[in-house]
CSV table of C-alpha atoms in Angstrom, one decimal:
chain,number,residue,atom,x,y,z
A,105,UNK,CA,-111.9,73.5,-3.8
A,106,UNK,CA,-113.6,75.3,-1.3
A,107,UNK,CA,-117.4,75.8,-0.9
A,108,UNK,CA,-119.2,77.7,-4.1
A,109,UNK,CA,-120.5,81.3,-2.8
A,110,UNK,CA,-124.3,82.1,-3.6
A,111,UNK,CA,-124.7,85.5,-4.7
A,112,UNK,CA,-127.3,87.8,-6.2
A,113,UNK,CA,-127.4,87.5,-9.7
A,114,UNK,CA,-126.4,90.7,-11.3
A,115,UNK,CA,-127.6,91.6,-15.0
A,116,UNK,CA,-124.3,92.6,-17.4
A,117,UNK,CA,-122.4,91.7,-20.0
A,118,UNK,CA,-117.8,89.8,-21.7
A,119,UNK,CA,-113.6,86.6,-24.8
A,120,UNK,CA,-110.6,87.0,-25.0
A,121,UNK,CA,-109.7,89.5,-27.6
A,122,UNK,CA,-106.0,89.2,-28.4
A,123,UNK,CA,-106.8,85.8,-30.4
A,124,UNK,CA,-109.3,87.7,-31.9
A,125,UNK,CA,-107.5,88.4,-35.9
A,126,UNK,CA,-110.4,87.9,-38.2
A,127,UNK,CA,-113.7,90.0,-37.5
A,128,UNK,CA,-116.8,88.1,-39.1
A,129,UNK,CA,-118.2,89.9,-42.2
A,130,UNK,CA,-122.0,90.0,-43.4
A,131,UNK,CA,-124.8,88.2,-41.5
A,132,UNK,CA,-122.2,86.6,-39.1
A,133,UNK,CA,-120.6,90.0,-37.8
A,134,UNK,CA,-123.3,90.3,-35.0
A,135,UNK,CA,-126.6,92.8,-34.4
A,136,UNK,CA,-126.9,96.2,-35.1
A,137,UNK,CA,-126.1,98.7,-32.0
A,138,UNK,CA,-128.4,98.9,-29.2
A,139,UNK,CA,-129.3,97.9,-25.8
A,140,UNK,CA,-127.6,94.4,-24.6
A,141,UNK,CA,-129.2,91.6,-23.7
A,142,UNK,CA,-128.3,90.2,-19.9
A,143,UNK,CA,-126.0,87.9,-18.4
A,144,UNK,CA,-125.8,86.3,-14.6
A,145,UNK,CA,-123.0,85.1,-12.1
A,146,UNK,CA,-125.1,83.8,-10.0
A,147,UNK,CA,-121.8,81.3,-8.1
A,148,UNK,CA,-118.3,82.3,-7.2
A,149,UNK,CA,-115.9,79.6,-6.2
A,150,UNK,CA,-112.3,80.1,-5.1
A,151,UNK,CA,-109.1,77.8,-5.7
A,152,UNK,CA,-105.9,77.5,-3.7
A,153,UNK,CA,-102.5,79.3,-5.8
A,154,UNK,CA,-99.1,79.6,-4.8
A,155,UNK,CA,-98.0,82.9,-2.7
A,156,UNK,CA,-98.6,86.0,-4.4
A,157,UNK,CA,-100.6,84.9,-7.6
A,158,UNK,CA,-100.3,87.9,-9.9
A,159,UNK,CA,-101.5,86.2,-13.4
A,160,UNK,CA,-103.7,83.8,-14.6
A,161,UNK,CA,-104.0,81.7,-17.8
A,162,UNK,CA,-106.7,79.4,-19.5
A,163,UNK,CA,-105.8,76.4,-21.8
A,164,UNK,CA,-105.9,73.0,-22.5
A,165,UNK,CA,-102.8,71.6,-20.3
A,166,UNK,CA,-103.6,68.0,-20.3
A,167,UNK,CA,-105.0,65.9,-23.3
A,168,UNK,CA,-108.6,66.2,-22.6
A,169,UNK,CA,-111.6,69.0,-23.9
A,170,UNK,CA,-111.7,70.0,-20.8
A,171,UNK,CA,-109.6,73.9,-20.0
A,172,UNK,CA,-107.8,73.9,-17.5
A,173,UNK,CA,-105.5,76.9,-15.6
A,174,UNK,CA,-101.8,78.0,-15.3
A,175,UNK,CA,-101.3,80.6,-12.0
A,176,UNK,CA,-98.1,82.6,-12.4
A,177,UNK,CA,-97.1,82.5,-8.0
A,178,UNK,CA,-94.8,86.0,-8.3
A,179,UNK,CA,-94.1,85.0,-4.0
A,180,UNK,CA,-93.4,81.2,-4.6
A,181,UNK,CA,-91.3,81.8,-8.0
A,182,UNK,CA,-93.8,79.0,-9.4
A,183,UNK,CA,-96.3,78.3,-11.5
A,184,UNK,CA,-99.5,76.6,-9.9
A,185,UNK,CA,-101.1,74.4,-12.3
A,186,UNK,CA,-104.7,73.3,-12.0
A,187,UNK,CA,-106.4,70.8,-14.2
A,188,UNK,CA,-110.5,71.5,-15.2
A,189,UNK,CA,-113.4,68.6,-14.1
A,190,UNK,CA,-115.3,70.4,-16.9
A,191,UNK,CA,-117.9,71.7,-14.1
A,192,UNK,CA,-116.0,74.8,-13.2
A,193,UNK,CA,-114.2,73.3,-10.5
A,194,UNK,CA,-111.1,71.8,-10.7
A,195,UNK,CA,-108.2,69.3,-8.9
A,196,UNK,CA,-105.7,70.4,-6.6
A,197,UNK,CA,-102.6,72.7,-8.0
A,198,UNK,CA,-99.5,70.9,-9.2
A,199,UNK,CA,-96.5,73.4,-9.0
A,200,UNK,CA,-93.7,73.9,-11.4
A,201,UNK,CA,-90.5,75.8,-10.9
A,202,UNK,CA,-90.1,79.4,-12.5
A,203,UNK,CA,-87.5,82.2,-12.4
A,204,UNK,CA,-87.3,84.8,-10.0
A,205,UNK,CA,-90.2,86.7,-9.5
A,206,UNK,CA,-92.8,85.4,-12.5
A,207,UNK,CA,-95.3,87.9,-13.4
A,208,UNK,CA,-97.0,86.7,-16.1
A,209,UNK,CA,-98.0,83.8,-17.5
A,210,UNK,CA,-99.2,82.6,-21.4
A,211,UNK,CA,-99.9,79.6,-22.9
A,212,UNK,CA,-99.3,78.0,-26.4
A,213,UNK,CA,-97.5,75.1,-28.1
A,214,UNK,CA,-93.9,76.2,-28.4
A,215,UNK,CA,-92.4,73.1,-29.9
A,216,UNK,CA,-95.2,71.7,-32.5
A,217,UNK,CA,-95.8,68.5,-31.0
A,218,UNK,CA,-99.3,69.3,-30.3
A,219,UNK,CA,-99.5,69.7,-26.6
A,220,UNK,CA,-99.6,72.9,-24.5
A,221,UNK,CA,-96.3,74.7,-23.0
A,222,UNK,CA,-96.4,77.5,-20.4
A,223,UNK,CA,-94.4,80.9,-20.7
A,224,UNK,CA,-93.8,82.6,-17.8
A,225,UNK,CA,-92.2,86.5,-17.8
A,226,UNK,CA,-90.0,86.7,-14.5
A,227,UNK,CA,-89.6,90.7,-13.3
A,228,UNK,CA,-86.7,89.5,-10.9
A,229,UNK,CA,-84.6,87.7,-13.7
A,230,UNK,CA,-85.1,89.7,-16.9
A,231,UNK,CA,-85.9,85.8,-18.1
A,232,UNK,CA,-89.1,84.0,-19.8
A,233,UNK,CA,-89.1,80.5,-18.5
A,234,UNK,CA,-90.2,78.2,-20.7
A,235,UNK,CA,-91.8,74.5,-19.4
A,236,UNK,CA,-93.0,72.1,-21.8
A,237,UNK,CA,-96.0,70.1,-21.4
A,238,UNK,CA,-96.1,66.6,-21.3
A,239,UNK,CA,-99.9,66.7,-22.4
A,240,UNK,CA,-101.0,65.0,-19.1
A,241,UNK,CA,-100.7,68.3,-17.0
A,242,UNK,CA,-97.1,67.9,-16.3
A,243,UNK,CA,-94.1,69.6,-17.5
A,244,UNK,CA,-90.3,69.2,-18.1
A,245,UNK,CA,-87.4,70.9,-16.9
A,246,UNK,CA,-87.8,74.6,-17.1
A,247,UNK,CA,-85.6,76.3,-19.4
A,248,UNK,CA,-85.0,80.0,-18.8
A,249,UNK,CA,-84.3,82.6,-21.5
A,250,UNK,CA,-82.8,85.8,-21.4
A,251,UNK,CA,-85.1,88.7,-22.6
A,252,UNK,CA,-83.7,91.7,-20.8
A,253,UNK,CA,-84.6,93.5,-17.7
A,254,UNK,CA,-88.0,94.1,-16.0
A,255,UNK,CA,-89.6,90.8,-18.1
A,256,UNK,CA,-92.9,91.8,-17.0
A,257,UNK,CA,-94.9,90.3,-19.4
A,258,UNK,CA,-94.8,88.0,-22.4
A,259,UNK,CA,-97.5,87.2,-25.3
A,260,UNK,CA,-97.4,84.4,-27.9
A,261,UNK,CA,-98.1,84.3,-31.7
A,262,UNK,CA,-96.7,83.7,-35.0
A,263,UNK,CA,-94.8,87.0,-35.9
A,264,UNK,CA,-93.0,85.7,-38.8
A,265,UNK,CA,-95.3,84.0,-40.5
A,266,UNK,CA,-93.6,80.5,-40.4
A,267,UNK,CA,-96.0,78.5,-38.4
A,268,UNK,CA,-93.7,78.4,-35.0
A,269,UNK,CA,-94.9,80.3,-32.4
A,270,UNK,CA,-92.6,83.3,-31.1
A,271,UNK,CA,-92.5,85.1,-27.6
A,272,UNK,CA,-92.6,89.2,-27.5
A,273,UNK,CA,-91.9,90.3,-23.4
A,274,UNK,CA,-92.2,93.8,-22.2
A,275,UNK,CA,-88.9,95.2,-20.8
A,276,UNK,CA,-90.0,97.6,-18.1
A,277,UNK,CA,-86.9,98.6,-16.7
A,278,UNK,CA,-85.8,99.4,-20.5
A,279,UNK,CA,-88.5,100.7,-22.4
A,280,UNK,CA,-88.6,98.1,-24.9
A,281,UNK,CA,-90.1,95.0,-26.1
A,282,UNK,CA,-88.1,92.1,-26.7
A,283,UNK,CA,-88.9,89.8,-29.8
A,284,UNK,CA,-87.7,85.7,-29.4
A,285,UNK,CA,-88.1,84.0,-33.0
A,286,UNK,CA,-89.1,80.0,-32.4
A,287,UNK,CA,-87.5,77.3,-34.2
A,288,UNK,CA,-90.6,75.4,-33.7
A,289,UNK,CA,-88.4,72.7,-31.5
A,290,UNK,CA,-89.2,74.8,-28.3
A,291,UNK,CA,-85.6,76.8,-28.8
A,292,UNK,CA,-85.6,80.0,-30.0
A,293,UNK,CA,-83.3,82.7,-31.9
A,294,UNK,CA,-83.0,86.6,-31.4
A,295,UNK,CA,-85.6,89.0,-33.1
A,296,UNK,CA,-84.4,92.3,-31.7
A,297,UNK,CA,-85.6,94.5,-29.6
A,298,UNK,CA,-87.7,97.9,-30.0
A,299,UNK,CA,-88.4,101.1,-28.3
A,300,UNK,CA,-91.7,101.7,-26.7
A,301,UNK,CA,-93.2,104.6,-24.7
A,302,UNK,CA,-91.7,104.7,-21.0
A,303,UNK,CA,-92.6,102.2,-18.7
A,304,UNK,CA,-94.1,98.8,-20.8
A,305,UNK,CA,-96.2,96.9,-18.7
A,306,UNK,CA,-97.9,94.6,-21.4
A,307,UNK,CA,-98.0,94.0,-24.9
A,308,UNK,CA,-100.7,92.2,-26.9
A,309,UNK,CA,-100.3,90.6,-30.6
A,310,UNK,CA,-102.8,91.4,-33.2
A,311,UNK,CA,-103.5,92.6,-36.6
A,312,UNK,CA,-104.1,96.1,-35.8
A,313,UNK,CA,-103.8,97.1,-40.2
A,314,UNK,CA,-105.2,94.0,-41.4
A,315,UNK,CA,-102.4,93.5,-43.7
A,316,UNK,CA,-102.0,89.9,-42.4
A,317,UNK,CA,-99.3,90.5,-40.5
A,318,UNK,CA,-98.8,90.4,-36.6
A,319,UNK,CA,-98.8,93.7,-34.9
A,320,UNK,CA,-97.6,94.8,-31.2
A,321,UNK,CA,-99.7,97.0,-29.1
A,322,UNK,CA,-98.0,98.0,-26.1
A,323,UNK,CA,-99.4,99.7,-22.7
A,324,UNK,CA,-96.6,102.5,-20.7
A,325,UNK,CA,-97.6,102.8,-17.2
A,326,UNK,CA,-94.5,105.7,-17.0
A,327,UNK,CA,-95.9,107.8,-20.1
A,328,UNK,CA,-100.0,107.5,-20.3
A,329,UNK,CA,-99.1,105.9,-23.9
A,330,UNK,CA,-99.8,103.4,-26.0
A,331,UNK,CA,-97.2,102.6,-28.0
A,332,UNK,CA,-98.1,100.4,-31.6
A,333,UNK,CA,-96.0,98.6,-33.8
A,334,UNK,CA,-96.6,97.4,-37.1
A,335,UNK,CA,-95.2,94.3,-38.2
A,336,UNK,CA,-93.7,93.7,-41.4
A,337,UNK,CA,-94.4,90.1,-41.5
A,338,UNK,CA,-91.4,89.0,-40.7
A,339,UNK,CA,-91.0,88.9,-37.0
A,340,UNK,CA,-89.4,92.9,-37.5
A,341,UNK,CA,-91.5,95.7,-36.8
A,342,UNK,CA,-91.3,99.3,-37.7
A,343,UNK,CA,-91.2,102.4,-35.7
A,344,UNK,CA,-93.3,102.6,-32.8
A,345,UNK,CA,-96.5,105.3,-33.0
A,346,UNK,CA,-97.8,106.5,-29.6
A,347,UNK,CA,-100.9,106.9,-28.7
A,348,UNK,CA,-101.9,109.2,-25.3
A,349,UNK,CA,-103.9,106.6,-22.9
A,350,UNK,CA,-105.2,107.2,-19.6
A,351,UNK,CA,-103.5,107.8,-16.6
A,352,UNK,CA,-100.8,104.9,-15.8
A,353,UNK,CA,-101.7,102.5,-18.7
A,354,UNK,CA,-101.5,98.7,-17.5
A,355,UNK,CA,-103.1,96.3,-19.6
A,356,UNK,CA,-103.7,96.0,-23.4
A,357,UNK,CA,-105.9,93.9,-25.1
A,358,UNK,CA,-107.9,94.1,-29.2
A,359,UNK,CA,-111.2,93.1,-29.7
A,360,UNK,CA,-114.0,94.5,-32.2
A,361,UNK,CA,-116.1,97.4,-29.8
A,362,UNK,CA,-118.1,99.1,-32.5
A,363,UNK,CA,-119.5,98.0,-35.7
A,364,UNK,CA,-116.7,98.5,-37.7
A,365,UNK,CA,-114.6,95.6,-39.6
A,366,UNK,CA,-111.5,97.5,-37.6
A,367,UNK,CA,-109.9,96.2,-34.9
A,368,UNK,CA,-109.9,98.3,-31.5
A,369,UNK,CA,-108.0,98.5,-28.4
A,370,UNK,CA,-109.1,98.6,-24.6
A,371,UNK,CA,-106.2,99.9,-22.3
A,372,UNK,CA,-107.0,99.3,-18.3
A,373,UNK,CA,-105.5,102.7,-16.3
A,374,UNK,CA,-104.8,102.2,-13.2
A,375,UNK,CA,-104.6,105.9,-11.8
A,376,UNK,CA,-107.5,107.2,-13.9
A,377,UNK,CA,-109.8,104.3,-12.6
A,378,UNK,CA,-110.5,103.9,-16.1
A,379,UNK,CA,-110.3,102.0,-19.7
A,380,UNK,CA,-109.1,104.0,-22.7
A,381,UNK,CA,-111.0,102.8,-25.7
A,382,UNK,CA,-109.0,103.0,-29.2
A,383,UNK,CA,-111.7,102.7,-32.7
A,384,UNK,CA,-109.6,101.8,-35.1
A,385,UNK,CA,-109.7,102.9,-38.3
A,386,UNK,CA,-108.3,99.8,-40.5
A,387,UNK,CA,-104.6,101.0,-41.1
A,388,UNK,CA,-103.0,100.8,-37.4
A,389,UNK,CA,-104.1,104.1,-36.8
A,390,UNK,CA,-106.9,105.0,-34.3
A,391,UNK,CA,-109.9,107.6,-33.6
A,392,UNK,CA,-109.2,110.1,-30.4
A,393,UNK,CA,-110.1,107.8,-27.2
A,394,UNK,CA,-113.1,107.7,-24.9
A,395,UNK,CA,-113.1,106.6,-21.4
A,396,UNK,CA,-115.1,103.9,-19.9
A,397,UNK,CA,-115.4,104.4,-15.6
A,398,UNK,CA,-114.2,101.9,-13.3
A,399,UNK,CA,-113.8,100.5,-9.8
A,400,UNK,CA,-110.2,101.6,-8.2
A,401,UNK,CA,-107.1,100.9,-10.0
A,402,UNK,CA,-108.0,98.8,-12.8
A,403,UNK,CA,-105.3,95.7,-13.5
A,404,UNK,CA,-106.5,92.9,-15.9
A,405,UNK,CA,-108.7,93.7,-18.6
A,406,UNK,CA,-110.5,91.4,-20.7
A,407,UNK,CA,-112.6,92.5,-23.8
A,408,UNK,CA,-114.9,89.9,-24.6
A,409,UNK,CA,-118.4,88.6,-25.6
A,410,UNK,CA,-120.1,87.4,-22.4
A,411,UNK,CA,-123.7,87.2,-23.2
A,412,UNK,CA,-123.8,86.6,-26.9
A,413,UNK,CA,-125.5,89.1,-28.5
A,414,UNK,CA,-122.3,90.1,-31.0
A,415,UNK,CA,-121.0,92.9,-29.2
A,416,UNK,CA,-117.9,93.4,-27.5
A,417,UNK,CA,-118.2,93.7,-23.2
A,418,UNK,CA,-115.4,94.5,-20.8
A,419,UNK,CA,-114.0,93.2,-18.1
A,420,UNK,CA,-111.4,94.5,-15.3
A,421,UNK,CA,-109.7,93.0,-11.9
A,422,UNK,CA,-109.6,96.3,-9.8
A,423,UNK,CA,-107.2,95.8,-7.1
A,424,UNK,CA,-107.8,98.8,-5.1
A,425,UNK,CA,-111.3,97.5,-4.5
A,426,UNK,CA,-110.6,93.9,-4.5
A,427,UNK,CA,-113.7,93.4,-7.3
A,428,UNK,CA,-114.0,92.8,-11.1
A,429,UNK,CA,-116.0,95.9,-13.1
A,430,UNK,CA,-118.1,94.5,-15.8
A,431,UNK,CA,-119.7,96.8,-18.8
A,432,UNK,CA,-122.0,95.6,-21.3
A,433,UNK,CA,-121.2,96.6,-24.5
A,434,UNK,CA,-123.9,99.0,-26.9
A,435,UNK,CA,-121.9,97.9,-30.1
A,436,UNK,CA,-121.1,101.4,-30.8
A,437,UNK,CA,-118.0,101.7,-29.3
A,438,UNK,CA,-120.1,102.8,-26.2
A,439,UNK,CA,-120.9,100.6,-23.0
A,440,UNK,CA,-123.1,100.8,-20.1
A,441,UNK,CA,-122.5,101.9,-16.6
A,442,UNK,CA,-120.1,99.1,-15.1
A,443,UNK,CA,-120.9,96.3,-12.6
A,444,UNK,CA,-119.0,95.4,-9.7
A,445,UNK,CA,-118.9,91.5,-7.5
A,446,UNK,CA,-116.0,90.8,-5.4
A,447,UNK,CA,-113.1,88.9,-6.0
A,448,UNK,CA,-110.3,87.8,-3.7
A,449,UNK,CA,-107.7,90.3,-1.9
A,450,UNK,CA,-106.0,92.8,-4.2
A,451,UNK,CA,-107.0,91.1,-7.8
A,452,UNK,CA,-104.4,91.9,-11.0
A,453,UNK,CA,-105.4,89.7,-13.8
A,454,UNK,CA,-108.7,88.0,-15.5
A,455,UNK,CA,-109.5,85.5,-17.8
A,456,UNK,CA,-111.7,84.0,-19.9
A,457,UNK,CA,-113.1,80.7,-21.1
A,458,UNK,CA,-115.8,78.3,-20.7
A,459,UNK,CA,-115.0,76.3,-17.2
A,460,UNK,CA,-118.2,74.5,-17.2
A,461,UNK,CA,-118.2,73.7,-21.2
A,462,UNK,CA,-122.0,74.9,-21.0
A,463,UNK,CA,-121.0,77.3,-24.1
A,464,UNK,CA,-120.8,81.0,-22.2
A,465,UNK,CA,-117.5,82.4,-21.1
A,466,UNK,CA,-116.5,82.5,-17.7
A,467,UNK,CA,-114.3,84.7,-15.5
A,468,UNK,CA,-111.3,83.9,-13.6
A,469,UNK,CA,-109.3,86.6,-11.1
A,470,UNK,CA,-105.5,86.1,-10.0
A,471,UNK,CA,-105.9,87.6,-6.2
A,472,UNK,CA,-102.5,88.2,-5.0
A,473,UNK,CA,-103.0,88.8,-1.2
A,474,UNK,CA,-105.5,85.6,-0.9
A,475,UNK,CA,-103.8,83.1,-2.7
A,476,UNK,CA,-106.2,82.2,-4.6
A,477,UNK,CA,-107.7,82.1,-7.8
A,478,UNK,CA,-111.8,83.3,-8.2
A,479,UNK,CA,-114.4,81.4,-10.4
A,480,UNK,CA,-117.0,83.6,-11.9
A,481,UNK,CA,-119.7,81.3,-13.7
A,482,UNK,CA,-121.5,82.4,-16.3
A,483,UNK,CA,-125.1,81.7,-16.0
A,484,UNK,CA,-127.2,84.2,-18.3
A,485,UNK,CA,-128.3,83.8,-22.0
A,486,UNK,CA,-126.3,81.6,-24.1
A,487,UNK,CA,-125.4,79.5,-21.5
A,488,UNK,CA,-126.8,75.5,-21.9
A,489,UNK,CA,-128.9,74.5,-19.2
């Protein structure tokens, strides 16, 4: 790892929010609207990736606590894997073989056998590679699996209900998404293929109607759109509904924004320099959006609790500007002027998780043009001394 960077701590706000299905009700649903309290990233550390990394994933890859990372290497057709120390840093990248050009990365247990397998969405091949884990960090042969042209992305969740995860990959060249059904042996049947907007770039899984079943929200760079699909429950989906986004819609992620038992989406918009906020109003439809400012050409986009005070922050990798914007939520579907610290070279994805298990999320960037990864530590409230 190479040397931690002392910065200035700077006062803002951030989860993951395409996990996020159930929204707490009564005194756990979090504090009323109003000013958010503060949180500090006081150290920045970089890792070593493969050429080109363009996405970055955090789970548990080996059979500690501790998380660890997957780096999809779009230059290196390889996935850099890099295993936690639990202090935020972490042991020098193993690399695994992927298909031609891998753009995106996602991590789950594709077979049931309790350990964690990679999926990795490869633009090149129109394939998602799939590599599972041997629960010591390492992985098997890769199989690859056709999905269609333009794989640019690929998500994981249960779509039919059965308890085996399933894969949903954005076709860009298309203008579709393309469902895979899991057998819960890490092979995997047909489940059709739907019409989105123009241009899909990602697609997040969530229950957008709160019927309990899994729903597809879907960002078109081509078409300023949204597109969402409501799932049926099993593993079909109906008739896509689009929604106008910024300009040149990227990345799509759900999280609870306002104080609402809804769900919401977040869109990053890359030309607009902007995220389009979607308040839900409990059936899969949504509220006429509002735009939150950014740095240059937003990527990644996280929606996420960073300083624990209940409401809902964002996040984005801005690759024009090579920095991350962070906005503190207000709870009311409104946030504060954004926050920028620099990242690595030309920055398209972030994440989140705790990478020093002190009990506050963390950020990580995928910088394509350094090779590297970025560690953001969380150091304001919430976090354990």
């Amino acid at each position: 790892m190479t040397a931690a960077v002392a910065i200035a701590a700077c006062v803002i706000a951030m989860a993951p929010a395409d996990t996020l299905i159930h929204r707490p009700s009564g005194p756990d649903a979090g504090p009323p609207p109003g000013e958010p309290t503060e949180i500090r990233f006081p150290v920045i550390s970089d890792e070593r990736a493969g050429n080109y990394p363009c996405s970055v994933a955090i789970g548990f890859l080996d059979a500690d606590t501790i998380p660890d990372l997957a780096v999809a290497n779009y230059g290196s057709n390889s996935v850099s894997v890099l295993l936690g120390n639990g202090d935020g840093t972490f042991q020098a990248r193993r690399e695994f073989p992927a298909a031609f050009l891998p753009y995106t990365v996602a991590i789950g247990d594709l077979n049931r056998d309790g350990r964690a397998d990679l999926a990795v969405a490869s633009e090149g091949s129109g394939q998602v590679t799939e590599l599972l884990g041997d629960g010591k960090g390492g992985f098997g042969e890769r199989r690859d699996l056709d999905v269609g042209g333009g794989a640019y992305s690929v998500a994981i969740g249960d779509l039919d209900k059965d308890g085996n995860a399933d894969l949903v990959a954005s076709n860009l060249n298309q203008n579709r998404v393309t469902v895979l059904l899991g057998r819960g042996d890490g092979t995997f049947r047909p489940g059709g293929s739907y019409a989105t907007a123009h241009g899909p770039r990602s697609a997040t899984i969530a229950d957008l109607d709160l019927d309990g079943s899994p729903d597809l929200a879907v960002a078109c760079f081509n078409s300023n759109a949204v597109s969402v699909l409501l799932g049926n429950g099993d593993g079909t989906f109906r008739r896509r509904r689009d929604h106008a986004a910024g300009q040149s819609p990227y990345s799509v992620q759900c999280g609870w924004i306002d104080g609402d038992p809804w769900p919401d989406l977040a869109v990053s918009c890359l030309a607009s320099n902007s995220v389009s906020i979607f308040l839900g109003t409990g059936n899969g439809a949504f509220r006429r959006r509002r735009e939150v400012m950014t740095a240059a050409q937003p990527y990644g986009l996280a929606v996420v609790d960073l300083n624990g005070d209940g409401r809902a922050d964002l996040a984005t990798a801005d690759l024009a500007t090579s920095t991350i914007t962070v906005a503190a939520g207000k709870g009311d579907g409104g946030f504060l002027r954004g926050i920028q610290l620099a990242t690595g070279r030309y920055p398209q994805c972030i994440a989140v998780g705790d990478l020093n298990q002190d009990g506050a999320p963390d950020l990580v960037t995928a910088n394509t043009a350094s090779n590297t990864v970025r560690i953001f530590l969380n150091r304001g409230k919430g976090a354990r001394p």
